[in-house]
PDB file of C-alpha atoms in Angstrom:
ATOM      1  CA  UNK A1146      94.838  91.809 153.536  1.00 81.00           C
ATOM      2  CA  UNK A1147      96.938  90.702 150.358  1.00 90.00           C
ATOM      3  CA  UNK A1148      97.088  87.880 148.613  1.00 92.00           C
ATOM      4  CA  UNK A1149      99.397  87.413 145.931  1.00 93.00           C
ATOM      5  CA  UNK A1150     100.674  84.206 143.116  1.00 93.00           C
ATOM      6  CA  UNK A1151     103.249  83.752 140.976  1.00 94.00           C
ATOM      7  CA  UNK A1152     102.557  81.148 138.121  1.00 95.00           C
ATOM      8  CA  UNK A1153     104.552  79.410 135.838  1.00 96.00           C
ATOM      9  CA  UNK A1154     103.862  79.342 131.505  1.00 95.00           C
ATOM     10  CA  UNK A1155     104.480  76.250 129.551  1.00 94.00           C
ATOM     11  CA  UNK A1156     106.057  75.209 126.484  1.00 92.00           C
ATOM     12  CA  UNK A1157     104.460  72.467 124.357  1.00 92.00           C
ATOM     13  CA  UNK A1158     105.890  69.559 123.281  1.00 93.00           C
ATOM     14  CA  UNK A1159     103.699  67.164 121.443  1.00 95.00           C
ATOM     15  CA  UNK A1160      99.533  66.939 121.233  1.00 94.00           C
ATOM     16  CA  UNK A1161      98.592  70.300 121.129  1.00 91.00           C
ATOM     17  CA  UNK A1162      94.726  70.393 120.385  1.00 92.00           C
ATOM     18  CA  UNK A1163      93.676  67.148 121.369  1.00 93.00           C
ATOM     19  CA  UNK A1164      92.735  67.833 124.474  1.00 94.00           C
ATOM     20  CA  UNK A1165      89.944  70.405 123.195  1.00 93.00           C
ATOM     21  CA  UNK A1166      86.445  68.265 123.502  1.00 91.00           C
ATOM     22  CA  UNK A1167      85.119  66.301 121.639  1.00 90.00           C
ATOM     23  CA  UNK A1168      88.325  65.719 119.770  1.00 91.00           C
ATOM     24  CA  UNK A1169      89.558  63.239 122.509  1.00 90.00           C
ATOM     25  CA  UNK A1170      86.939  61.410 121.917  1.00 90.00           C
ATOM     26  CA  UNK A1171      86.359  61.193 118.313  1.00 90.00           C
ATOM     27  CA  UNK A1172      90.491  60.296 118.293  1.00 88.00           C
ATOM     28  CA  UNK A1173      91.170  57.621 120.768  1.00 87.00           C
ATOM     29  CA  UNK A1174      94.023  57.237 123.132  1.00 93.00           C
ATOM     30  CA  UNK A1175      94.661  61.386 123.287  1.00 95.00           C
ATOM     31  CA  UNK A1176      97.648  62.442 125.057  1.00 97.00           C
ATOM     32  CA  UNK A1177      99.115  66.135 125.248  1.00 97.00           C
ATOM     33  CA  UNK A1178     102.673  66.686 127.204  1.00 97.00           C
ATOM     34  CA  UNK A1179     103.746  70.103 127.757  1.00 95.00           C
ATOM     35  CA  UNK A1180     106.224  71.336 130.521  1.00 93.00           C
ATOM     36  CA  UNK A1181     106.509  74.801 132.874  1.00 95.00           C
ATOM     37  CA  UNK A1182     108.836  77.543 132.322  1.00 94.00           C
ATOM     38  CA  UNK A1183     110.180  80.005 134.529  1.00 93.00           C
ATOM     39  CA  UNK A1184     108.286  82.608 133.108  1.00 93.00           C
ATOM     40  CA  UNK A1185     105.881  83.446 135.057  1.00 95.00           C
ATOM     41  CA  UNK A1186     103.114  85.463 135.435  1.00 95.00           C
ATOM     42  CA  UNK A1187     101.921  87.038 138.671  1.00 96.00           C
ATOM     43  CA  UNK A1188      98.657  88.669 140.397  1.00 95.00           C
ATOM     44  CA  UNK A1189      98.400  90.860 143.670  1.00 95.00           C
ATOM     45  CA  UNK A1190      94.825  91.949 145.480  1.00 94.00           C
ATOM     46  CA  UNK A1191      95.198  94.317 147.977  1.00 92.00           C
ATOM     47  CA  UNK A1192      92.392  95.191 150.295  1.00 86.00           C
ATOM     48  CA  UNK A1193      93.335  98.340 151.012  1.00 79.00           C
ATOM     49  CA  UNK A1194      91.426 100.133 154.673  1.00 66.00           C
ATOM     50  CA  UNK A1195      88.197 101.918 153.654  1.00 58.00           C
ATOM     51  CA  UNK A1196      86.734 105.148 155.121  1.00 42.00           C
ATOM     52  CA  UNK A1197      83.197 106.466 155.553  1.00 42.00           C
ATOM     53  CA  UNK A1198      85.085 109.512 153.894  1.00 47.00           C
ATOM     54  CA  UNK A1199      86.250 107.785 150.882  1.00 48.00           C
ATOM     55  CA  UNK A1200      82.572 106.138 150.341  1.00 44.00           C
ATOM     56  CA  UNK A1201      80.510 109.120 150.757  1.00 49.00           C
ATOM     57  CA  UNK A1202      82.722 111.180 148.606  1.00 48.00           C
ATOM     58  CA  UNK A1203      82.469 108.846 145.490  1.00 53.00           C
ATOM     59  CA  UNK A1204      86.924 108.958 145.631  1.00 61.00           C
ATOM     60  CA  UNK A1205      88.149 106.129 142.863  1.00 67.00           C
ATOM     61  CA  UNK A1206      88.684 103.044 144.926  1.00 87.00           C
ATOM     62  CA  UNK A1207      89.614 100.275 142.670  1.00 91.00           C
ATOM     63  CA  UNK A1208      93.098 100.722 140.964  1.00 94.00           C
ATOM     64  CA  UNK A1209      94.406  98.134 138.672  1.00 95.00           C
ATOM     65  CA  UNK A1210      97.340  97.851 136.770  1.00 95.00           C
ATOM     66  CA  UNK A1211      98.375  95.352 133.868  1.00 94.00           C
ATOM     67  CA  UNK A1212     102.129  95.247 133.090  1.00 92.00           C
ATOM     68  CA  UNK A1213     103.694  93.064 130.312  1.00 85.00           C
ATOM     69  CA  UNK A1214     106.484  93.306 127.848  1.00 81.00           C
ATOM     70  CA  UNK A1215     103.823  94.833 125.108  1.00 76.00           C
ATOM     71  CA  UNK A1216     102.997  97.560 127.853  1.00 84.00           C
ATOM     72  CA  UNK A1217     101.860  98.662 131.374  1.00 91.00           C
ATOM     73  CA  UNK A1218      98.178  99.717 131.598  1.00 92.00           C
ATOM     74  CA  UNK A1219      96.800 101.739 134.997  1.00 94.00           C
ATOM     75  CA  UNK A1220      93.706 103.077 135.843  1.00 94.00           C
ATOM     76  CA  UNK A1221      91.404 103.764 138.870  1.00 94.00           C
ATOM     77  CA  UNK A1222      87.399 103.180 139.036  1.00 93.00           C
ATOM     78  CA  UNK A1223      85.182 104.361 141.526  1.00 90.00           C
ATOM     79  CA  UNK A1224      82.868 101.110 141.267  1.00 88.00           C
ATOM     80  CA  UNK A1225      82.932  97.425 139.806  1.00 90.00           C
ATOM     81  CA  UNK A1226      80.354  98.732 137.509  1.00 90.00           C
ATOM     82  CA  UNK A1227      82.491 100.991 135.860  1.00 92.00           C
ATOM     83  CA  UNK A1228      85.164  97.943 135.619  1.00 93.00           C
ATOM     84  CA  UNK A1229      82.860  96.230 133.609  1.00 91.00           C
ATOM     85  CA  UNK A1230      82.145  98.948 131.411  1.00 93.00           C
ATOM     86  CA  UNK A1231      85.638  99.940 130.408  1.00 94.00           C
ATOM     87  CA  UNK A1232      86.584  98.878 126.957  1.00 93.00           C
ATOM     88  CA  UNK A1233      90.513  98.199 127.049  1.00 92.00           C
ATOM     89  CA  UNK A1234      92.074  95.139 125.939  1.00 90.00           C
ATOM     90  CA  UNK A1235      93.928  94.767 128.475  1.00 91.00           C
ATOM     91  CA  UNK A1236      91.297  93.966 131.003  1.00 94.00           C
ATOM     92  CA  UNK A1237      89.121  91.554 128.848  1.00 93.00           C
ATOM     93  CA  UNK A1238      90.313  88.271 130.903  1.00 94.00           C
ATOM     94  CA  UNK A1239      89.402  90.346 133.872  1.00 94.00           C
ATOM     95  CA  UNK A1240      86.622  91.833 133.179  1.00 95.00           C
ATOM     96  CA  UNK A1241      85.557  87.574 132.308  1.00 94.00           C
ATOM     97  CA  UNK A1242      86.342  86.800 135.526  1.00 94.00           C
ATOM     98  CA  UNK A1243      83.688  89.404 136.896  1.00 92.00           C
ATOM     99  CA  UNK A1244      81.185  88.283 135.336  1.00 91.00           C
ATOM    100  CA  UNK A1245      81.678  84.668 137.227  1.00 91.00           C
ATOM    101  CA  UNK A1246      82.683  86.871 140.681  1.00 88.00           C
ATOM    102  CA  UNK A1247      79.650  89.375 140.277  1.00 83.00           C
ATOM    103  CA  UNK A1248      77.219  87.827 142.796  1.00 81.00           C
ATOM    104  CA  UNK A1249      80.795  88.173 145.869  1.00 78.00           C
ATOM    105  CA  UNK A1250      81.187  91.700 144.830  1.00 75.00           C
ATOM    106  CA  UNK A1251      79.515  94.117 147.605  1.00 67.00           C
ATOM    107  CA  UNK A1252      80.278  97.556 149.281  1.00 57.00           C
ATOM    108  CA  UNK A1253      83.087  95.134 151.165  1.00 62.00           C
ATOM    109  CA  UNK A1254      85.259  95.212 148.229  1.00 76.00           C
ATOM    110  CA  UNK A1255      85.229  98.709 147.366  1.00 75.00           C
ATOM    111  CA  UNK A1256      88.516  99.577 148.366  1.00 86.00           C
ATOM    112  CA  UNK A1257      91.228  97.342 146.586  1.00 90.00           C
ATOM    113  CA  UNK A1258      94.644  97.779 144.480  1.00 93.00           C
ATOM    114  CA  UNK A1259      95.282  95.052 141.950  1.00 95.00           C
ATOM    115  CA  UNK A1260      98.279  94.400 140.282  1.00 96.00           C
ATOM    116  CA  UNK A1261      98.392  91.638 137.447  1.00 96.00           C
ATOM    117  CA  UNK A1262     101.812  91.262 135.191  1.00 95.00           C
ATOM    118  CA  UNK A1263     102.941  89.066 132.439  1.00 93.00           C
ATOM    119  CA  UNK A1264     106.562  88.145 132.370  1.00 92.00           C
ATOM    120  CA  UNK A1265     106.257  87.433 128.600  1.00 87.00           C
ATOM    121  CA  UNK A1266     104.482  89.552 125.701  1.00 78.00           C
ATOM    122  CA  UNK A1267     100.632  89.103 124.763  1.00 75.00           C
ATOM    123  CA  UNK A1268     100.721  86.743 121.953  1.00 75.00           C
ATOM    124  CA  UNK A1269     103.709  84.631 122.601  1.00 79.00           C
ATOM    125  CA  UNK A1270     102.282  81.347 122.912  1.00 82.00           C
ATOM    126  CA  UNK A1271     103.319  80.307 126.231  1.00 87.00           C
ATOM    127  CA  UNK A1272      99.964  80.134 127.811  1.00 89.00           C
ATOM    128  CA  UNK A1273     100.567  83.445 129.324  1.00 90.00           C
ATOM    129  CA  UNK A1274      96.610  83.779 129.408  1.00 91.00           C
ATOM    130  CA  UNK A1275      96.119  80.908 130.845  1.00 93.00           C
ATOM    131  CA  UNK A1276      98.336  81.251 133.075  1.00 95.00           C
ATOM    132  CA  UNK A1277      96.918  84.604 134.327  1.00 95.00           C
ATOM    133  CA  UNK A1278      93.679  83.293 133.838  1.00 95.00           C
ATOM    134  CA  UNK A1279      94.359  80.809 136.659  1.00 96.00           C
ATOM    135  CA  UNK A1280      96.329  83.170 138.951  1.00 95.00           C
ATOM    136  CA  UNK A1281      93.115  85.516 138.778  1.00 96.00           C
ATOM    137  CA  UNK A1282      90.675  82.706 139.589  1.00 95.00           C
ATOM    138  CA  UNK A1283      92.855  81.617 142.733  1.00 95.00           C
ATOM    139  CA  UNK A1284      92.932  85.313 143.544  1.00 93.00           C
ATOM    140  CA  UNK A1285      89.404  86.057 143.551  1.00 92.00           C
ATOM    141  CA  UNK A1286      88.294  82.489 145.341  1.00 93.00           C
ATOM    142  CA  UNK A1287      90.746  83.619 148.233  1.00 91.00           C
ATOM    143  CA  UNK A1288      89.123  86.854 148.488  1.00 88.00           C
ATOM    144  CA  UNK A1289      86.336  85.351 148.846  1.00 88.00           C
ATOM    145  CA  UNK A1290      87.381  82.234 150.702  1.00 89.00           C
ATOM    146  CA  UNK A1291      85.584  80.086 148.506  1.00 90.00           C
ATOM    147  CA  UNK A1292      87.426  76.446 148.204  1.00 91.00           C
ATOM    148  CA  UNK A1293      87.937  74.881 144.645  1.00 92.00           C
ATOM    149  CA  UNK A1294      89.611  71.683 143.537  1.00 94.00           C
ATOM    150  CA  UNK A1295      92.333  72.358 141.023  1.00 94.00           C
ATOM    151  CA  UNK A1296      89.607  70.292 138.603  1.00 94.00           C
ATOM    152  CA  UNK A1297      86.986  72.819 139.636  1.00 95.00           C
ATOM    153  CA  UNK A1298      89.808  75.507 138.813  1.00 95.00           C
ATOM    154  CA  UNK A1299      90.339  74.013 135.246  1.00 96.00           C
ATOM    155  CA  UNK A1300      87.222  74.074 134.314  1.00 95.00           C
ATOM    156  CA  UNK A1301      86.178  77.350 135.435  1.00 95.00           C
ATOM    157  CA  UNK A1302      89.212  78.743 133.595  1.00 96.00           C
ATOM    158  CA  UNK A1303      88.527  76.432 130.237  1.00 95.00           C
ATOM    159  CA  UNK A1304      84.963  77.993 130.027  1.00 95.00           C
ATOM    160  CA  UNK A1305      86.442  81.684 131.014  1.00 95.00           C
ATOM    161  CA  UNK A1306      88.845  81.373 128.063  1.00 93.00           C
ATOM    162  CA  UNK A1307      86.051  80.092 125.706  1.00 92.00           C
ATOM    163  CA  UNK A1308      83.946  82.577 126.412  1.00 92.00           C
ATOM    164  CA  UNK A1309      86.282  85.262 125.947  1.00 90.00           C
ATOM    165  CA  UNK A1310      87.708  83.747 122.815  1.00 87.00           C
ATOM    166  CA  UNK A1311      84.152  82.610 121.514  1.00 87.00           C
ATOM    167  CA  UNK A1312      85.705  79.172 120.541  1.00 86.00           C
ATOM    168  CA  UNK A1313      86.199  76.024 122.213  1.00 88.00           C
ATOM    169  CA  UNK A1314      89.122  76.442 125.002  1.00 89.00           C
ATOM    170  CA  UNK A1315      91.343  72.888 125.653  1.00 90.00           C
ATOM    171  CA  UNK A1316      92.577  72.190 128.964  1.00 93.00           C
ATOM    172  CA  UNK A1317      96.238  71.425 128.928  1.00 93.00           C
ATOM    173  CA  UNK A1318      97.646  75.308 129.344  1.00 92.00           C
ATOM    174  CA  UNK A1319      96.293  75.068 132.972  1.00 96.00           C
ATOM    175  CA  UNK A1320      98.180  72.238 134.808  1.00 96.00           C
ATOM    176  CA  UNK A1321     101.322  73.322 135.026  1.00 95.00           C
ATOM    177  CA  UNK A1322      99.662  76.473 136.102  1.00 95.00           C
ATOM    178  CA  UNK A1323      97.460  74.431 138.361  1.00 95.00           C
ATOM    179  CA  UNK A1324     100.789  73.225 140.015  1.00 94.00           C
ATOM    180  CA  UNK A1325     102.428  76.154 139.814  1.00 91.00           C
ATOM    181  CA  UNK A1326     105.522  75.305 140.051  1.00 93.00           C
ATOM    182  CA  UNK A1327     108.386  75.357 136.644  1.00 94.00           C
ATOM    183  CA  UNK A1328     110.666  72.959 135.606  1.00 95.00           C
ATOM    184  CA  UNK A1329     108.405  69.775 135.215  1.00 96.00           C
ATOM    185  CA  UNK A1330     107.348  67.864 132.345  1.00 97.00           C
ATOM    186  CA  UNK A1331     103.754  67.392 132.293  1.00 97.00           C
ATOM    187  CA  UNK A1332     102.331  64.053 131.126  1.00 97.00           C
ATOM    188  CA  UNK A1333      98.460  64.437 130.042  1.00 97.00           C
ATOM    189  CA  UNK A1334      95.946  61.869 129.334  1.00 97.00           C
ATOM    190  CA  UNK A1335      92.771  63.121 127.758  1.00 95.00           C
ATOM    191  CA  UNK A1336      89.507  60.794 129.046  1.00 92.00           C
ATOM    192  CA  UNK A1337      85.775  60.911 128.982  1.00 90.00           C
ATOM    193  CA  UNK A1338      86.167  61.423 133.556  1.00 89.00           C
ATOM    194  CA  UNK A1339      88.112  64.572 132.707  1.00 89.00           C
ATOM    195  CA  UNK A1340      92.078  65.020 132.252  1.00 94.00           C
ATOM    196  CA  UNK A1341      94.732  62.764 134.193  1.00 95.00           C
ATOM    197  CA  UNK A1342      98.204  64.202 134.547  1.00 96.00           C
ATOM    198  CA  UNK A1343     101.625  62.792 136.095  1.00 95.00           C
ATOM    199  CA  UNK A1344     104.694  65.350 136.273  1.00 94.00           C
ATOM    200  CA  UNK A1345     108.038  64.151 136.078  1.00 95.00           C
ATOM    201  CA  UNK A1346     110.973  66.414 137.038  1.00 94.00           C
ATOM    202  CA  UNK A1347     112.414  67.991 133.660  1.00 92.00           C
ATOM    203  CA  UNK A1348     115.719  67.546 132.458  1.00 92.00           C
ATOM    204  CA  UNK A1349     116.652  71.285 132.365  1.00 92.00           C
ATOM    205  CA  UNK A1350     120.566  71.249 131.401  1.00 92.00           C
ATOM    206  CA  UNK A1351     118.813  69.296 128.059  1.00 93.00           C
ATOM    207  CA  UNK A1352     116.328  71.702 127.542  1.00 91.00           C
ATOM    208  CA  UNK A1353     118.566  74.510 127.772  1.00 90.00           C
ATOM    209  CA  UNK A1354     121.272  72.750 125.193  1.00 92.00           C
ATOM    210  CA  UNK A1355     118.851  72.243 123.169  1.00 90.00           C
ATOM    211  CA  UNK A1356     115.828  74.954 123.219  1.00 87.00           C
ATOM    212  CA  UNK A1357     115.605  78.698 122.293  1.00 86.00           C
ATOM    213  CA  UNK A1358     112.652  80.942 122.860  1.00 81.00           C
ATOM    214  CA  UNK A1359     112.639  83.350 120.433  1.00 81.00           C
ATOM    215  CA  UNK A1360     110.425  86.782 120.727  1.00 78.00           C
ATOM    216  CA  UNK A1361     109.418  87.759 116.731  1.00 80.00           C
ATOM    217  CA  UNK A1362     107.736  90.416 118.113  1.00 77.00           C
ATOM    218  CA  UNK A1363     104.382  89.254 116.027  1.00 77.00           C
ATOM    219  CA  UNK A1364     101.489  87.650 118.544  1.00 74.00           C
ATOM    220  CA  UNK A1365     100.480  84.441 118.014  1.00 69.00           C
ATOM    221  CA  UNK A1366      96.793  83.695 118.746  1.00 65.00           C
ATOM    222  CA  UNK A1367      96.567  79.964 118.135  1.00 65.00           C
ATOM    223  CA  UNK A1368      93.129  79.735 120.305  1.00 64.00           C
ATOM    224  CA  UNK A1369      90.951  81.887 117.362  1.00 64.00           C
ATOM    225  CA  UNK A1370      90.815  79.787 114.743  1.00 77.00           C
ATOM    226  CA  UNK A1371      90.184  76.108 117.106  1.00 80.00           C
ATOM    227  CA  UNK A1372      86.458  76.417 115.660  1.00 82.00           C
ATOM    228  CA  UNK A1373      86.902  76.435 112.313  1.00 85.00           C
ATOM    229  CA  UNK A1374      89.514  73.459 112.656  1.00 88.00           C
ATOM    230  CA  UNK A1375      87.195  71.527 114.852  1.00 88.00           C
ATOM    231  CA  UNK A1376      84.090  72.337 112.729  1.00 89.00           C
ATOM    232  CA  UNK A1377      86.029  69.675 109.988  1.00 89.00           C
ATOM    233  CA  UNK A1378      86.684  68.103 112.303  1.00 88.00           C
ATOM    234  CA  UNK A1379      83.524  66.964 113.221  1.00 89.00           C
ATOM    235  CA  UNK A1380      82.326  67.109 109.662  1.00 89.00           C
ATOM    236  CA  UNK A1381      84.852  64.389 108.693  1.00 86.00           C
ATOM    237  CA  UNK A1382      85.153  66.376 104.994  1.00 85.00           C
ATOM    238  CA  UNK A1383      88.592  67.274 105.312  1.00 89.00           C
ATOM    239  CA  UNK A1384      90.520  63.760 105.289  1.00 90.00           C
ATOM    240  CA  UNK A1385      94.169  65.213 104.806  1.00 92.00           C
ATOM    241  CA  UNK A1386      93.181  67.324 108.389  1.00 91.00           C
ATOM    242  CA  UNK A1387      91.850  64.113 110.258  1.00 91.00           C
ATOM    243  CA  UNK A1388      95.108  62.209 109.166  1.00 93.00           C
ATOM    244  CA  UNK A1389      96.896  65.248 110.116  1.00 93.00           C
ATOM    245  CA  UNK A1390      95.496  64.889 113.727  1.00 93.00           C
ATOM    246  CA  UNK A1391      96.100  61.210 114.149  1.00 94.00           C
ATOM    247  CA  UNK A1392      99.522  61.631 113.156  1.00 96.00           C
ATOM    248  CA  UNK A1393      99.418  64.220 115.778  1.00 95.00           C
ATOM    249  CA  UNK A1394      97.861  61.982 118.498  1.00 96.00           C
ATOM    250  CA  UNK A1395     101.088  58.948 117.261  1.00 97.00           C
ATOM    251  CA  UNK A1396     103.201  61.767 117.555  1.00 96.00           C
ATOM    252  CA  UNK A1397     102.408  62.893 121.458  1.00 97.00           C
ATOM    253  CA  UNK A1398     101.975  59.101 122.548  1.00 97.00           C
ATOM    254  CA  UNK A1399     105.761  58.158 121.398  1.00 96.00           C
ATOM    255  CA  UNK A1400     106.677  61.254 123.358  1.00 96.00           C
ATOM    256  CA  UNK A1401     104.429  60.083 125.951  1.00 97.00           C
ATOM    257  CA  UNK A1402     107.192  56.894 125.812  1.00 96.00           C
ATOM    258  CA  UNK A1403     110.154  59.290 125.590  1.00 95.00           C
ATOM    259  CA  UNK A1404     109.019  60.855 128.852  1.00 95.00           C
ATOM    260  CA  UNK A1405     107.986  57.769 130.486  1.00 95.00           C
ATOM    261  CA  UNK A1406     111.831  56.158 129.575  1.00 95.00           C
ATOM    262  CA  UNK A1407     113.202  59.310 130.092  1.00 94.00           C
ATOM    263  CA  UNK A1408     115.215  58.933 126.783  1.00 94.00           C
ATOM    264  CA  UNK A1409     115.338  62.304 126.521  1.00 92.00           C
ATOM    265  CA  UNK A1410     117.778  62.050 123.215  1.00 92.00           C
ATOM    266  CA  UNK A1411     115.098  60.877 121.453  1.00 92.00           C
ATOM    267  CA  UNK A1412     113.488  64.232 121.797  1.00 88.00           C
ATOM    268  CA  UNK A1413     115.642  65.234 119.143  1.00 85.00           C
TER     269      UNK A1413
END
């Protein structure tokens, strides 16, 4: 058995924090519009056959392997205990997802190669962790044939990231991932019954005239410091920061107009 995903990253174009609660609904009208790259990342689980040999000889069962641009980790366990306990970087997100997955995992799964890859470095601000984080959660509830909506999916992956991170995760980074599929624009309204989207198809010979991606090499963790924004935010002491965000919510809702028109000059 093997079940594999490819997923697309995003690039953001306007509203970027507003759809972390309770912003959207301190801030009315919140909208956030983002759209999917072809950069991708990718998972593989691999049941592998298991043996009354391999079992009662304690041989490592469970291989995984992380590859990105910053690196390729590998490394076998001989149990899903000794997953949990191994403390690498690299396998933070996954070792999240275990914690959610523990009650599934039995002497079944003991035999299982697992390949996860980033097409972009860690740090680039693409959603690449979101995007992974996504790909692993429709990995595991395959495995385990358990069905999930993709707004079951969202929010299992918004409170993964969160508590990983230890601050409050939004939820934009995950529908294009939800979708899976690049090259739309990705129109979403932020509302007290949970995020609405509409894609639209994306007007790629613009983007590419007009958009570079640029690797500085430096990682960019934009989700560690949402609590201390949000804390003023909620504290209403820091006036320049709450003008700052409604400017930011104007912003995203004339390019929610842009989109909508598809007056795609007017990006610029």
């Amino acid at each position: 058995m093997k079940i594999e995903n490819k997923i697309p990253m995003r690039v953001d174009l306007a509203g970027g924090f507003l759809d972390i609660w309770p912003v959207h609904a301190l801030i009315q009208d919140c909208f956030v519009v983002n759209f999917s790259i072809p950069v991708f990342t990718s998972a593989s689980f691999k049941l592998n056959s298991n043996s009354h040999k391999d079992f009662k000889n304690k041989e490592k069962k469970i291989v995984i392997e992380v590859s990105s641009l910053s690196g390729v980790y590998k490394e076998s366990f001989i149990d899903w205990n000794s997953v949990r306990k191994e403390s690498r970087a690299e396998l933070n997100l996954f070792q999240k997802h275990l914690e959610y997955w523990k009650e599934h995992l039995n002497d079944k799964i003991n035999n299982i190669s697992i390949c996860l890859k980033s097409e972009s470095p860690i740090g680039a601000g693409l959603g690449g962790s979101s995007s992974l984080c996504v790909n692993l959660a429709k990995c595991f509830s395959s495995i385990f044939k358990k069905q999930m909506t993709k707004h079951q999916l969202l929010m299992l992956c918004r409170d993964i990231e969160t508590s990983l991170l230890h601050a409050p995760a939004g939820i934009q980074d995950y529908i294009p991932a939800l979708e899976a599929e690049p090259n739309f624009i990705y129109i979403i309204e932020c509302t007290p019954f949970g995020p609405h989207w509409k894609r639209k198809k994306a007007p790629i010979s613009f983007f590419t005239d007009h958009l570079l991606l640029v690797d500085t090499g430096k990682p960019h963790h934009s989700g560690n410091n949402n609590w201390e924004i949000l804390k003023k935010v909620i504290e209403k002491k820091d006036k320049p920061l709450l003008h700052g965000l409604n400017q930011l919510r104007d912003n995203a809702l004339n390019i929610v107009d842009v989109c909508e028109k598809e007056n795609w000059e007017d990006l610029l």
